[in-house]
CSV table of C-alpha atoms in Angstrom, one decimal:
chain,number,residue,atom,x,y,z
A,450,ASP,CA,4.4,-18.0,7.3
A,451,ALA,CA,2.3,-18.0,3.9
A,452,GLY,CA,2.1,-14.3,4.0
A,453,VAL,CA,-1.5,-12.7,2.5
A,454,ILE,CA,-2.7,-14.9,-0.4
A,455,GLN,CA,-4.8,-13.6,-3.3
A,456,SER,CA,-6.5,-15.4,-6.1
A,457,PRO,CA,-6.6,-15.3,-9.1
A,458,ARG,CA,-3.3,-13.6,-9.9
A,459,HIS,CA,-4.5,-12.2,-13.1
A,460,GLU,CA,-8.1,-11.9,-14.3
A,461,VAL,CA,-9.3,-11.2,-17.9
A,462,THR,CA,-13.0,-10.6,-18.3
A,463,GLU,CA,-15.4,-8.9,-20.9
A,464,MET,CA,-17.2,-5.7,-19.8
A,465,GLY,CA,-20.7,-6.5,-17.9
A,466,GLN,CA,-19.6,-9.7,-16.2
A,467,GLU,CA,-19.3,-10.3,-12.6
A,468,VAL,CA,-15.5,-10.5,-10.8
A,469,THR,CA,-14.5,-11.9,-7.9
A,470,LEU,CA,-11.3,-11.6,-6.2
A,471,ARG,CA,-10.4,-13.3,-3.0
A,472,CYS,CA,-8.1,-12.9,-0.1
A,473,LYS,CA,-6.9,-14.8,2.8
A,474,PRO,CA,-5.1,-12.8,5.5
A,475,ILE,CA,-2.5,-13.8,7.5
A,476,SER,CA,-3.5,-16.0,10.4
A,477,GLY,CA,-3.9,-14.2,13.5
A,478,HIS,CA,-4.4,-10.5,11.8
A,479,ASN,CA,-7.6,-8.9,12.6
A,480,SER,CA,-7.6,-5.9,10.2
A,481,LEU,CA,-8.0,-6.4,6.5
A,482,PHE,CA,-8.0,-3.9,3.6
A,483,TRP,CA,-8.8,-3.9,0.0
A,484,TYR,CA,-6.7,-1.4,-2.0
A,485,ARG,CA,-6.9,-0.7,-6.0
A,486,GLN,CA,-3.7,0.7,-7.7
A,487,THR,CA,-3.7,2.4,-11.4
A,488,MET,CA,-1.0,4.6,-13.0
A,489,MET,CA,-3.5,7.4,-12.8
A,490,ARG,CA,-4.9,7.5,-9.4
A,491,GLY,CA,-2.1,5.5,-7.4
A,492,LEU,CA,-3.0,3.5,-4.5
A,493,GLU,CA,-6.5,4.0,-3.2
A,494,LEU,CA,-8.1,2.2,-0.2
A,495,LEU,CA,-11.3,1.0,-0.9
A,496,ILE,CA,-12.7,-0.7,2.2
A,497,TYR,CA,-11.3,-2.0,5.2
A,498,PHE,CA,-12.4,-4.5,8.0
A,499,ASN,CA,-11.8,-5.2,11.7
A,500,ASN,CA,-12.6,-8.4,13.4
A,501,ASN,CA,-14.7,-9.3,10.2
A,502,VAL,CA,-17.0,-6.0,10.5
A,503,PRO,CA,-16.7,-3.4,7.6
A,504,ILE,CA,-15.4,-0.4,9.5
A,505,ASP,CA,-15.1,2.1,6.5
A,506,ASP,CA,-16.2,1.6,2.8
A,507,SER,CA,-16.1,5.1,1.7
A,508,GLY,CA,-13.7,4.3,-0.7
A,509,MET,CA,-15.7,2.0,-2.6
A,510,PRO,CA,-16.1,3.7,-6.1
A,511,GLU,CA,-19.7,2.6,-6.9
A,512,ASP,CA,-22.7,0.4,-6.0
A,513,ARG,CA,-21.0,-2.1,-8.6
A,514,PHE,CA,-18.4,-2.9,-5.7
A,515,SER,CA,-19.2,-4.9,-2.8
A,516,ALA,CA,-16.9,-6.8,-0.3
A,517,LYS,CA,-17.5,-9.2,2.2
A,518,MET,CA,-15.6,-11.0,5.2
A,519,PRO,CA,-17.6,-13.9,6.1
A,520,ASN,CA,-15.1,-15.2,8.5
A,521,ALA,CA,-11.4,-14.1,9.8
A,522,SER,CA,-9.8,-16.1,7.0
A,523,PHE,CA,-11.5,-15.1,4.1
A,524,SER,CA,-12.6,-12.2,2.1
A,525,THR,CA,-13.9,-11.3,-1.3
A,526,LEU,CA,-14.1,-8.3,-3.2
A,527,LYS,CA,-16.9,-8.5,-6.2
A,528,ILE,CA,-17.5,-6.1,-9.2
A,529,GLN,CA,-20.9,-6.6,-10.9
A,530,PRO,CA,-21.2,-5.6,-13.6
A,531,SER,CA,-17.4,-4.7,-14.4
A,532,GLU,CA,-16.5,-2.0,-16.6
A,533,PRO,CA,-13.2,-1.3,-18.5
A,534,ARG,CA,-12.4,1.7,-16.0
A,535,ASP,CA,-12.4,-1.0,-13.5
A,536,SER,CA,-9.2,-2.4,-14.8
A,537,ALA,CA,-6.1,-2.0,-12.2
A,538,VAL,CA,-4.3,-4.1,-9.7
A,539,TYR,CA,-6.3,-4.9,-6.5
A,540,PHE,CA,-4.3,-5.4,-3.6
A,541,CYS,CA,-5.4,-7.2,-0.2
A,542,ALA,CA,-3.7,-6.5,2.9
A,543,SER,CA,-3.9,-7.5,6.4
A,544,SER,CA,-2.5,-6.1,10.1
A,545,GLY,CA,-2.1,-7.7,13.2
A,546,GLY,CA,-3.5,-4.7,15.3
A,547,ASP,CA,-4.2,-1.0,15.7
A,548,GLY,CA,-0.8,0.8,14.6
A,549,LEU,CA,0.9,-2.1,13.3
A,550,ALA,CA,2.0,-2.2,9.8
A,551,ALA,CA,0.1,-3.9,6.7
A,552,TYR,CA,1.2,-6.9,5.0
A,553,PHE,CA,0.0,-6.9,1.5
A,554,GLY,CA,-0.8,-9.4,-0.9
A,555,PRO,CA,0.9,-9.9,-4.3
A,556,GLY,CA,-2.2,-8.6,-6.0
A,557,THR,CA,-4.7,-9.3,-8.7
A,558,ARG,CA,-4.3,-7.8,-12.0
A,559,LEU,CA,-7.8,-7.3,-13.5
A,560,THR,CA,-8.2,-6.6,-17.1
A,561,VAL,CA,-11.8,-5.8,-18.3
A,562,THR,CA,-12.1,-5.4,-22.1
B,1156,GLY,CA,-6.9,16.3,7.8
B,1157,ASN,CA,-4.1,13.5,7.6
B,1158,SER,CA,-2.0,13.5,4.5
B,1159,VAL,CA,1.4,12.4,3.2
B,1160,THR,CA,3.4,14.4,0.6
B,1161,GLN,CA,6.4,12.9,-1.2
B,1162,MET,CA,9.0,14.0,-4.0
B,1163,GLU,CA,7.6,13.4,-7.1
B,1164,GLY,CA,9.7,10.7,-9.5
B,1165,PRO,CA,10.8,9.2,-11.1
B,1166,VAL,CA,14.4,9.4,-9.5
B,1167,THR,CA,17.2,8.1,-11.7
B,1168,LEU,CA,20.6,7.5,-10.1
B,1169,SER,CA,23.8,5.6,-10.8
B,1170,GLU,CA,24.7,2.4,-8.9
B,1171,GLU,CA,26.8,3.6,-5.6
B,1172,ALA,CA,24.8,7.0,-5.6
B,1173,PHE,CA,23.5,8.5,-2.4
B,1174,LEU,CA,19.6,8.3,-2.2
B,1175,THR,CA,17.3,10.7,-0.7
B,1176,ILE,CA,13.5,10.6,-1.1
B,1177,ASN,CA,11.8,13.5,0.7
B,1178,CYS,CA,8.5,12.7,2.7
B,1179,THR,CA,6.7,15.3,4.8
B,1180,TYR,CA,3.4,14.6,6.7
B,1181,THR,CA,0.4,16.4,8.1
B,1182,ALA,CA,-1.1,14.9,11.1
B,1183,THR,CA,-3.0,15.4,14.4
B,1184,GLY,CA,-1.5,13.8,17.3
B,1185,TYR,CA,1.5,11.5,17.0
B,1186,PRO,CA,1.7,9.1,14.3
B,1187,SER,CA,3.5,6.2,13.4
B,1188,LEU,CA,5.6,6.6,10.2
B,1189,PHE,CA,6.5,3.9,7.5
B,1190,TRP,CA,8.3,3.4,4.5
B,1191,TYR,CA,7.2,0.5,2.1
B,1192,VAL,CA,8.7,-0.5,-1.2
B,1193,GLN,CA,6.9,-2.2,-4.4
B,1194,TYR,CA,9.2,-4.1,-6.7
B,1195,PRO,CA,7.9,-4.6,-10.1
B,1196,GLY,CA,4.9,-6.8,-10.1
B,1197,GLU,CA,4.7,-7.6,-6.6
B,1198,GLY,CA,2.7,-5.9,-3.7
B,1199,LEU,CA,3.9,-3.5,-1.2
B,1200,GLN,CA,6.4,-4.5,1.5
B,1201,LEU,CA,7.2,-3.1,5.0
B,1202,LEU,CA,10.9,-1.4,4.5
B,1203,LEU,CA,11.2,0.4,7.9
B,1204,LYS,CA,9.2,2.4,10.5
B,1205,ALA,CA,9.3,4.6,13.4
B,1206,THR,CA,6.8,5.1,16.1
B,1207,LYS,CA,7.8,8.5,18.1
B,1208,ALA,CA,9.8,11.5,17.4
B,1209,ASP,CA,13.6,11.3,16.8
B,1210,ASP,CA,13.2,7.5,16.3
B,1211,LYS,CA,15.5,6.2,13.4
B,1212,GLY,CA,14.0,3.1,11.4
B,1213,SER,CA,16.7,1.2,9.3
B,1214,ASN,CA,16.5,-2.1,7.0
B,1215,LYS,CA,18.5,-3.2,4.1
B,1216,GLY,CA,20.8,-0.3,4.2
B,1217,PHE,CA,17.8,2.2,4.3
B,1218,GLU,CA,17.3,4.9,6.9
B,1219,ALA,CA,14.9,7.4,8.0
B,1220,THR,CA,14.3,9.8,11.0
B,1221,TYR,CA,11.2,10.8,12.4
B,1222,ARG,CA,11.3,14.8,12.7
B,1223,LYS,CA,8.7,16.1,14.7
B,1224,GLU,CA,9.9,19.5,14.2
B,1225,THR,CA,9.8,19.6,10.4
B,1226,THR,CA,7.3,17.0,10.0
B,1227,SER,CA,9.5,14.6,7.6
B,1228,PHE,CA,10.7,11.4,7.5
B,1229,HIS,CA,13.1,11.4,4.6
B,1230,LEU,CA,14.3,8.1,3.1
B,1231,GLU,CA,18.1,7.7,2.5
B,1232,LYS,CA,20.7,5.2,1.6
B,1233,GLY,CA,24.5,5.8,1.1
B,1234,SER,CA,24.9,3.6,-1.9
B,1235,VAL,CA,22.2,2.5,-4.0
B,1236,GLN,CA,22.0,-1.0,-6.1
B,1237,VAL,CA,20.6,-1.6,-9.5
B,1238,SER,CA,18.2,-4.2,-7.2
B,1239,ASP,CA,16.7,-0.9,-5.5
B,1240,SER,CA,14.9,0.1,-8.3
B,1241,ALA,CA,11.1,0.2,-7.1
B,1242,VAL,CA,8.7,2.4,-6.1
B,1243,TYR,CA,8.9,3.9,-2.5
B,1244,PHE,CA,5.9,4.9,-0.6
B,1245,CYS,CA,5.8,6.9,2.6
B,1246,ALA,CA,2.9,6.2,5.1
B,1247,LEU,CA,1.6,7.4,8.2
B,1248,TYR,CA,-0.7,6.0,10.8
B,1249,THR,CA,-2.6,7.9,13.4
B,1250,GLY,CA,-5.3,5.3,14.5
B,1251,GLY,CA,-8.6,4.0,13.6
B,1252,PHE,CA,-6.9,0.9,11.8
B,1253,LYS,CA,-6.1,2.9,8.5
B,1254,THR,CA,-2.7,3.8,7.1
B,1255,ILE,CA,-2.5,7.0,4.7
B,1256,PHE,CA,0.1,6.2,2.0
B,1257,GLY,CA,1.7,9.1,-0.1
B,1258,ALA,CA,1.6,8.9,-4.2
B,1259,GLY,CA,5.0,6.9,-4.3
B,1260,THR,CA,8.4,7.8,-5.8
B,1261,ARG,CA,9.7,5.6,-8.7
B,1262,LEU,CA,13.5,4.9,-8.3
B,1263,PHE,CA,15.7,3.8,-11.2
B,1264,VAL,CA,19.2,2.9,-10.7
B,1265,LYS,CA,21.5,2.6,-13.6
B,1266,ALA,CA,24.3,0.1,-13.5
């Protein structure tokens, strides 16, 4: 089992640029989560999907953030335009069903200069 | 609302010491409880879980017992190793596809 796959692993960009983070969940999992982790705020849930449908995006910090899940095997998190305060590690996680544990990807470390 | 409270870190121990990381929760209904571990530079990994009162989850020498009467799920290990140095997250799940995580407790184990 390949686990949750995220790309890129590291991203360095300049303020104002568009950033797209990608995630491939574990095959057969029907729930997908995007988290952000920083030293100051810890682990924050941004948005989650069930069966490709966004269920709760109340954690998305601003309109600059958007997420899509066009099919069961792929999701993106986009930041446009990016700002230095967006610098963080972004994790994607997937789960096989209601109540089951979430499996995390290795994360994307984003640095916005 | 539902929430998880963990003891603040960092926790620093010598190798072979006994470990306890406290976790208490507030929840409606009957949540499932989890401990996750995050090693440096990696994502969170499920360490153990318990789905009902009095269940004991265990893995890699770590244990935690679901105590409904004290709303607690403390993580313990009898003899820690340097390789256990990581951040540990307590989490609960009450439904609706969403897991609620604690703030995390950083553990340093010295040789």
